[in-house]
Amino acid sequence: MGLGPITYHVDVARWQPNAQERIVRAALELFAEQGYENTTVVQIAERAGLTKSTFFRHIPDKRELLFIGQEALTRAFIDAIGSAPHGAGPLEAVAAAVEAAGQVFSPDTKKFAPKRRAIIAADPELQEREALKRASLAAAMTEALKRRGIEEPAASLAAEIGVLALGQAYSRWADPEDRRGFGELARLAMGELTRAAERLAVAR
Amino acid sequence: MGLGPITYHVDVARWQPNAQERIVRAALELFAEQGYENTTVVQIAERAGLTKSTFFRHIPDKRELLFIGQEALTRAFIDAIGSAPHGAGPLEAVAAAVEAAGQVFSPDTKKFAPKRRAIIAADPELQEREALKRASLAAAMTEALKRRGIEEPAASLAAEIGVLALGQAYSRWADPEDRRGFGELARLAMGELTRAAERLAVAR
């Protein structure tokens, strides 16, 4: 897939086709070669063949690179929930969304994932930013579910289940030892959480 | 192990009994009298009868006052989950925790709540901080539930249901028109979410 991001940045794309994707690729390459800390914004812009000002039009600061998939992820989630079959229940729609997240997680991203998590874990400000990104994703899913006629608080609860499943699937996927694809891990996590919801509701 | 911080607070307490509570009371009084923006840290310290340096030992910055109940809230949650009856299910333990949050929400806090929410809503950095506080609360509840023998992902899911219930109850309680006590609103929100979990699990 990945067509969404390209069409989305139409204005920019006229001047710098795929600037965002080129930035991500350049950044991941440089992080792998010389480490996140030793990589400057200027180096990333150069490697991507962009001016510094074009870079900053896409990425407000270097640390935001750690969350660069967020926009595409949100869009993939909203699209998947919106296009789930008419008769699909809320958790089916959410499962389709979490699986669709696999579009964003490439092999390059996987290679950088352990380092990315360590950087965030060491910095309270980045943890705050990550927490807000997760909350925004939950809010976007909640809205998409409401548009399918799901009422509150079921919409919020289903969205939180989706965010938990995403976190669980990402955590396994980021493990270099784990070779399973993101889609498989997403289905596994959603299945586990759905069964947990059943048991919780029964056991109180 | 951890003896450092304890000794530290004991020393302070010898000189400034209940400093934290006095700061909260003074801050809420001043916010009500002259507004949050017009209130300085020096004024709060004076009203509380503390030196500026004692104030900063308790509260790193004025904005942290917006989250001052967080520590007490987390403790109340952990205690309630830990002391729920042996036979209580995960959601019963979580319900006890959300009800216990009522200990933290005083009438003074309620008066300031709408203003507090407006301040946070207007500031992305404060939203990030709030998102992390919510995530930390969920993590603390998850750990408390695991200590009761609840396994993953049920522990995380039950904790997220608790955080959703807290948010819903707080939102209604912060409304000046709503006269119901926090405990009643907490039970109401937990009931709604438990039924939503049942329906979601059945409907998928």
Coordinates of C-alpha atoms in Angstrom, one line a residue:
Chain A
M1 CA 0.0 0.0 0.0
G2 CA 1.7 3.2 1.3
L3 CA 0.0 5.2 -1.5
G4 CA -1.8 7.3 1.1
P5 CA 1.2 9.2 2.3
I6 CA 2.3 10.0 -1.2
T7 CA -1.1 11.5 -2.3
Y8 CA -1.5 13.2 1.0
H9 CA 1.6 15.5 0.6
V10 CA 0.5 16.5 -2.9
D11 CA 1.7 20.2 -2.7
V12 CA 5.1 19.3 -1.4
A13 CA 5.4 16.3 -3.7
R14 CA 5.4 18.7 -6.7
W15 CA 8.8 19.9 -5.5
Q16 CA 10.1 17.0 -3.5
P17 CA 8.5 13.8 -4.5
N18 CA 8.2 11.4 -1.5
A19 CA 10.2 13.8 0.7
Q20 CA 8.8 12.2 3.8
E21 CA 9.7 8.7 2.7
R22 CA 13.2 9.8 1.6
I23 CA 13.7 11.4 5.1
V24 CA 12.7 8.2 6.9
R25 CA 14.9 6.0 4.7
A26 CA 17.9 8.4 5.1
A27 CA 17.4 8.7 8.8
L28 CA 17.1 4.9 9.3
E29 CA 20.2 4.3 7.2
L30 CA 22.3 6.9 9.1
F31 CA 21.1 5.7 12.5
A32 CA 22.2 2.2 11.5
E33 CA 25.6 3.4 10.2
Q34 CA 26.6 5.8 13.0
G35 CA 24.0 5.8 15.7
Y36 CA 21.0 8.1 16.5
E37 CA 23.0 10.4 18.7
N38 CA 25.8 11.0 16.2
T39 CA 23.4 11.8 13.4
T40 CA 22.5 15.4 12.6
V41 CA 19.5 16.8 10.9
V42 CA 21.9 18.3 8.2
Q43 CA 23.3 14.8 7.5
I44 CA 19.8 13.4 7.1
A45 CA 18.7 16.2 4.8
E46 CA 21.8 15.7 2.7
R47 CA 21.4 12.0 2.4
A48 CA 17.8 12.5 1.5
G49 CA 18.7 15.1 -1.1
L50 CA 16.7 17.8 0.5
T51 CA 17.5 21.3 1.8
K52 CA 17.4 21.8 5.6
S53 CA 14.3 24.0 5.2
T54 CA 12.4 21.2 3.3
F55 CA 13.5 18.8 6.0
F56 CA 12.0 21.0 8.7
R57 CA 8.8 21.5 6.8
H58 CA 8.3 17.8 7.3
I59 CA 9.9 17.1 10.6
P60 CA 9.9 19.8 13.3
D61 CA 12.9 18.3 15.2
K62 CA 15.1 15.2 15.1
R63 CA 13.3 13.6 17.9
E64 CA 10.1 13.7 16.0
L65 CA 11.7 11.1 13.7
L66 CA 11.1 8.6 16.4
F67 CA 7.4 9.0 15.8
I68 CA 7.4 9.5 12.1
G69 CA 5.1 6.7 11.3
Q70 CA 2.3 8.1 13.5
E71 CA 0.4 10.0 10.8
A72 CA 0.4 7.1 8.4
L73 CA -0.5 4.8 11.2
T74 CA -3.5 7.0 12.2
R75 CA -4.7 7.2 8.6
A76 CA -4.3 3.4 8.2
F77 CA -6.4 2.8 11.4
I78 CA -9.1 5.2 10.4
D79 CA -9.3 3.8 6.8
A80 CA -9.5 0.2 8.0
I81 CA -12.2 0.9 10.5
G82 CA -14.2 2.9 8.0
S83 CA -14.0 0.3 5.3
A84 CA -14.7 -2.8 7.5
P85 CA -17.7 -4.8 6.2
H86 CA -21.1 -3.4 7.2
G87 CA -21.9 -6.3 9.5
A88 CA -18.5 -6.3 11.3
G89 CA -18.6 -5.8 15.1
P90 CA -16.5 -3.1 16.8
L91 CA -13.7 -5.5 17.7
E92 CA -13.6 -6.9 14.1
A93 CA -13.2 -3.4 12.8
V94 CA -10.5 -2.7 15.3
A95 CA -8.7 -5.9 14.5
A96 CA -8.7 -4.9 10.8
A97 CA -7.1 -1.6 11.9
V98 CA -4.4 -3.1 14.0
E99 CA -3.5 -5.5 11.1
A100 CA -3.4 -2.6 8.7
A101 CA -0.7 -1.0 10.9
G102 CA 1.6 -3.6 9.3
Q103 CA 1.7 -1.3 6.3
V104 CA 3.8 1.1 8.3
F105 CA 6.2 -1.3 9.9
S106 CA 8.9 -2.1 7.3
P107 CA 12.0 -4.3 7.8
D108 CA 14.1 -1.1 8.1
T109 CA 11.9 0.1 10.9
K110 CA 12.2 -3.2 12.6
K111 CA 16.0 -3.0 12.6
F112 CA 15.8 0.4 14.3
A113 CA 13.0 -0.6 16.7
P114 CA 15.1 -1.8 19.7
K115 CA 17.3 1.3 19.6
R116 CA 14.2 3.5 19.2
R117 CA 12.6 2.0 22.3
A118 CA 15.8 2.5 24.3
I119 CA 16.0 6.1 23.3
I120 CA 12.4 6.8 24.4
A121 CA 12.8 4.8 27.6
A122 CA 15.7 7.0 28.7
D123 CA 13.9 10.3 28.2
P124 CA 10.9 11.4 30.2
E125 CA 9.9 14.1 27.6
L126 CA 9.9 11.4 24.8
Q127 CA 7.8 9.2 27.1
E128 CA 5.3 12.1 27.4
R129 CA 5.3 12.6 23.7
E130 CA 4.8 8.8 23.1
A131 CA 1.9 8.7 25.6
L132 CA 0.2 11.6 23.9
K133 CA 0.6 9.9 20.5
R134 CA -1.0 6.7 21.9
A135 CA -3.9 8.8 23.3
S136 CA -4.3 10.6 20.0
L137 CA -4.4 7.3 18.2
A138 CA -7.1 6.0 20.6
A139 CA -9.1 9.2 20.1
A140 CA -8.9 8.8 16.3
M141 CA -10.1 5.2 16.5
T142 CA -12.9 6.2 18.9
E143 CA -14.2 8.8 16.4
A144 CA -13.9 6.3 13.5
L145 CA -15.9 3.7 15.5
K146 CA -18.6 6.3 16.4
R147 CA -19.0 7.0 12.7
R148 CA -19.9 3.3 12.4
G149 CA -22.7 3.9 14.9
I150 CA -20.8 2.4 17.9
E151 CA -21.9 4.3 21.1
E152 CA -19.9 5.3 24.1
P153 CA -18.3 3.9 26.2
A154 CA -18.1 0.9 23.8
A155 CA -16.3 3.0 21.2
S156 CA -13.6 4.2 23.6
L157 CA -13.2 0.7 25.1
A158 CA -12.8 -1.0 21.7
A159 CA -10.2 1.7 20.7
E160 CA -8.2 1.1 23.9
I161 CA -8.3 -2.6 23.2
G162 CA -6.9 -1.7 19.7
V163 CA -4.1 0.4 21.3
L164 CA -3.2 -2.4 23.7
A165 CA -3.1 -4.9 20.8
L166 CA -0.9 -2.6 18.8
G167 CA 1.5 -2.2 21.7
Q168 CA 1.6 -5.9 22.3
A169 CA 2.1 -6.7 18.6
Y170 CA 4.8 -4.0 18.2
S171 CA 6.6 -5.2 21.2
R172 CA 6.9 -8.7 19.9
W173 CA 7.6 -7.5 16.4
A174 CA 10.4 -5.2 17.6
D175 CA 12.2 -8.2 19.1
P176 CA 14.9 -9.2 16.6
E177 CA 14.4 -12.9 17.6
D178 CA 10.8 -12.8 16.6
R179 CA 10.4 -13.5 12.9
R180 CA 6.7 -13.4 12.6
G181 CA 5.1 -10.7 10.4
F182 CA 3.2 -7.8 11.9
G183 CA -0.1 -8.9 10.6
E184 CA 0.2 -12.3 12.3
L185 CA 1.2 -10.7 15.6
A186 CA -1.7 -8.2 15.4
R187 CA -4.2 -11.0 14.9
L188 CA -2.7 -12.9 17.8
A189 CA -2.8 -9.9 20.2
M190 CA -6.4 -9.0 19.2
G191 CA -7.4 -12.6 19.8
E192 CA -5.8 -12.7 23.3
L193 CA -7.4 -9.3 24.2
T194 CA -10.9 -10.3 23.0
R195 CA -10.7 -13.5 25.1
A196 CA -9.5 -11.4 28.0
A197 CA -12.5 -9.1 27.6
E198 CA -14.8 -12.0 27.6
R199 CA -13.3 -13.5 30.8
L200 CA -13.2 -10.2 32.5
A201 CA -16.9 -9.5 31.8
V202 CA -17.8 -12.9 33.1
A203 CA -15.5 -13.0 36.2
R204 CA -16.0 -9.3 37.0
Chain B
M1 CA 17.6 0.8 48.7
G2 CA 15.2 3.8 48.7
L3 CA 16.3 4.8 52.1
G4 CA 17.7 8.1 50.7
P5 CA 14.4 9.5 49.7
I6 CA 12.6 8.5 52.9
T7 CA 15.2 10.1 55.2
Y8 CA 15.0 13.1 53.0
H9 CA 11.3 13.6 53.4
V10 CA 11.5 12.9 57.1
D11 CA 13.9 15.8 57.5
V12 CA 11.7 18.1 55.7
A13 CA 8.6 17.0 57.6
R14 CA 10.3 17.9 60.9
W15 CA 10.3 21.5 59.8
Q16 CA 7.2 21.6 57.6
P17 CA 4.5 19.3 58.6
N18 CA 2.0 18.6 55.7
A19 CA 3.8 21.0 53.4
Q20 CA 2.3 19.3 50.3
E21 CA -1.2 19.6 51.6
R22 CA -0.7 23.2 52.6
I23 CA 0.6 24.0 49.1
V24 CA -2.4 22.4 47.5
R25 CA -4.8 24.3 49.7
A26 CA -3.0 27.6 49.2
A27 CA -2.8 27.1 45.4
L28 CA -6.5 26.3 45.1
E29 CA -7.4 29.3 47.2
L30 CA -5.3 31.7 45.2
F31 CA -6.4 30.2 41.8
A32 CA -10.1 30.8 42.9
E33 CA -9.4 34.4 44.1
Q34 CA -7.2 35.7 41.3
G35 CA -6.9 33.1 38.6
Y36 CA -4.2 30.5 37.8
E37 CA -2.3 32.8 35.4
N38 CA -2.1 35.7 37.9
T39 CA -0.8 33.5 40.7
T40 CA 2.9 33.2 41.2
V41 CA 4.9 30.5 43.0
V42 CA 6.0 33.1 45.5
Q43 CA 2.4 33.9 46.4
I44 CA 1.6 30.2 46.9
A45 CA 4.6 29.6 49.1
E46 CA 3.8 32.7 51.2
R47 CA 0.2 31.7 51.6
A48 CA 1.2 28.2 52.6
G49 CA 3.8 29.6 55.1
L50 CA 6.7 28.0 53.3
T51 CA 9.9 29.3 51.8
K52 CA 10.3 29.3 48.0
S53 CA 13.0 26.6 48.3
T54 CA 10.7 24.4 50.4
F55 CA 8.0 24.9 47.8
F56 CA 10.3 23.8 45.0
R57 CA 11.4 20.8 47.0
H58 CA 7.8 19.6 46.7
I59 CA 6.7 21.0 43.4
P60 CA 9.2 21.3 40.6
D61 CA 7.1 24.0 38.7
K62 CA 3.8 25.8 38.9
R63 CA 2.3 23.7 36.1
E64 CA 3.0 20.5 38.1
L65 CA 0.3 21.8 40.5
L66 CA -2.2 20.8 37.9
F67 CA -1.3 17.2 38.5
I68 CA -0.6 17.4 42.3
G69 CA -3.2 14.8 43.2
Q70 CA -1.5 12.2 41.0
E71 CA 0.7 10.6 43.6
A72 CA -2.1 10.3 46.1
L73 CA -4.4 8.9 43.4
T74 CA -1.9 6.3 42.4
R75 CA -1.4 5.2 46.0
A76 CA -5.2 5.1 46.6
F77 CA -5.6 2.9 43.5
I78 CA -2.8 0.5 44.4
D79 CA -4.1 0.2 48.0
A80 CA -7.7 -0.4 46.9
I81 CA -6.6 -3.1 44.5
G82 CA -4.3 -4.7 47.0
S83 CA -7.0 -4.8 49.7
A84 CA -9.9 -6.0 47.6
P85 CA -11.5 -9.2 49.1
H86 CA -9.7 -12.4 48.1
G87 CA -12.5 -13.6 45.9
A88 CA -13.1 -10.3 44.1
G89 CA -12.6 -10.5 40.3
P90 CA -10.3 -8.1 38.4
L91 CA -13.0 -5.6 37.5
E92 CA -14.4 -5.6 41.1
A93 CA -10.9 -4.8 42.4
V94 CA -10.6 -2.0 39.7
A95 CA -14.1 -0.7 40.6
A96 CA -12.9 -0.4 44.3
A97 CA -9.9 1.5 43.1
V98 CA -11.8 4.0 41.0
E99 CA -14.2 4.6 43.9
A100 CA -11.2 5.2 46.2
A101 CA -10.1 8.0 43.9
G102 CA -12.9 10.0 45.5
Q103 CA -10.6 10.5 48.5
V104 CA -8.5 12.8 46.3
F105 CA -11.3 14.8 44.8
S106 CA -12.4 17.4 47.4
P107 CA -15.0 20.2 46.9
D108 CA -12.1 22.7 46.5
T109 CA -10.7 20.6 43.7
K110 CA -14.1 20.4 42.0
K111 CA -14.3 24.2 42.0
F112 CA -11.0 24.4 40.2
A113 CA -11.6 21.5 37.8
P114 CA -13.2 23.3 34.8
K115 CA -10.4 25.9 34.8
R116 CA -7.8 23.1 35.2
R117 CA -9.2 21.3 32.2
A118 CA -9.2 24.5 30.1
I119 CA -5.6 25.2 30.9
I120 CA -4.5 21.7 29.9
A121 CA -6.6 21.7 26.8
A122 CA -4.9 24.9 25.6
D123 CA -1.3 23.6 26.0
P124 CA 0.1 20.6 24.0
E125 CA 2.9 20.2 26.5
L126 CA 0.5 19.8 29.4
Q127 CA -1.6 17.4 27.3
E128 CA 1.6 15.3 26.9
R129 CA 2.2 15.4 30.6
E130 CA -1.4 14.4 31.3
A131 CA -1.2 11.5 28.8
L132 CA 1.9 10.2 30.6
K133 CA 0.2 10.5 34.0
R134 CA -2.7 8.5 32.7
A135 CA -0.3 5.9 31.3
S136 CA 1.6 5.7 34.6
L137 CA -1.6 5.2 36.5
A138 CA -2.6 2.4 34.1
A139 CA 0.9 0.8 34.6
A140 CA 0.6 1.0 38.4
M141 CA -2.9 -0.6 38.3
T142 CA -1.6 -3.3 36.0
E143 CA 1.2 -4.2 38.4
A144 CA -1.2 -4.2 41.4
L145 CA -3.5 -6.6 39.5
K146 CA -0.6 -8.8 38.6
R147 CA 0.2 -9.1 42.3
R148 CA -3.3 -10.4 42.7
G149 CA -2.4 -13.2 40.2
I150 CA -4.2 -11.6 37.2
E151 CA -2.3 -12.5 34.1
E152 CA -1.6 -10.5 31.0
P153 CA -3.3 -9.2 28.9
A154 CA -6.3 -9.3 31.3
A155 CA -4.4 -7.1 33.9
S156 CA -3.6 -4.4 31.3
L157 CA -7.1 -4.5 29.9
A158 CA -8.7 -4.2 33.4
A159 CA -6.4 -1.3 34.2
E160 CA -7.4 0.5 31.0
I161 CA -11.0 0.0 31.8
G162 CA -10.2 1.6 35.2
V163 CA -8.5 4.6 33.6
L164 CA -11.5 5.0 31.2
A165 CA -13.9 4.9 34.1
L166 CA -11.8 7.4 36.1
G167 CA -11.9 9.7 33.1
Q168 CA -15.6 9.4 32.6
A169 CA -16.4 9.8 36.3
Y170 CA -14.0 12.8 36.6
S171 CA -15.5 14.5 33.5
R172 CA -19.0 14.3 35.0
W173 CA -17.8 15.3 38.5
A174 CA -15.9 18.3 37.1
D175 CA -19.2 19.6 35.6
P176 CA -20.5 22.2 38.1
E177 CA -24.1 21.3 37.2
D178 CA -23.5 17.6 38.3
R179 CA -24.0 17.3 42.1
R180 CA -23.4 13.6 42.4
G181 CA -20.5 12.4 44.6
F182 CA -17.4 11.0 43.0
G183 CA -18.0 7.5 44.4
E184 CA -21.5 7.3 42.8
L185 CA -20.1 8.5 39.4
A186 CA -17.3 6.0 39.7
R187 CA -19.7 3.1 40.2
L188 CA -21.9 4.3 37.3
A189 CA -18.9 4.5 34.9
M190 CA -17.5 1.1 35.9
G191 CA -21.0 -0.4 35.4
E192 CA -21.3 1.1 32.0
L193 CA -17.8 -0.1 31.0
T194 CA -18.3 -3.6 32.3
R195 CA -21.5 -3.9 30.3
A196 CA -19.7 -2.5 27.2
A197 CA -17.0 -5.1 27.7
E198 CA -19.6 -7.9 27.8
R199 CA -21.3 -6.6 24.6
L200 CA -18.1 -6.1 22.8
A201 CA -16.9 -9.7 23.6
V202 CA -20.2 -11.1 22.4
A203 CA -20.6 -8.9 19.3
R204 CA -16.9 -8.9 18.4

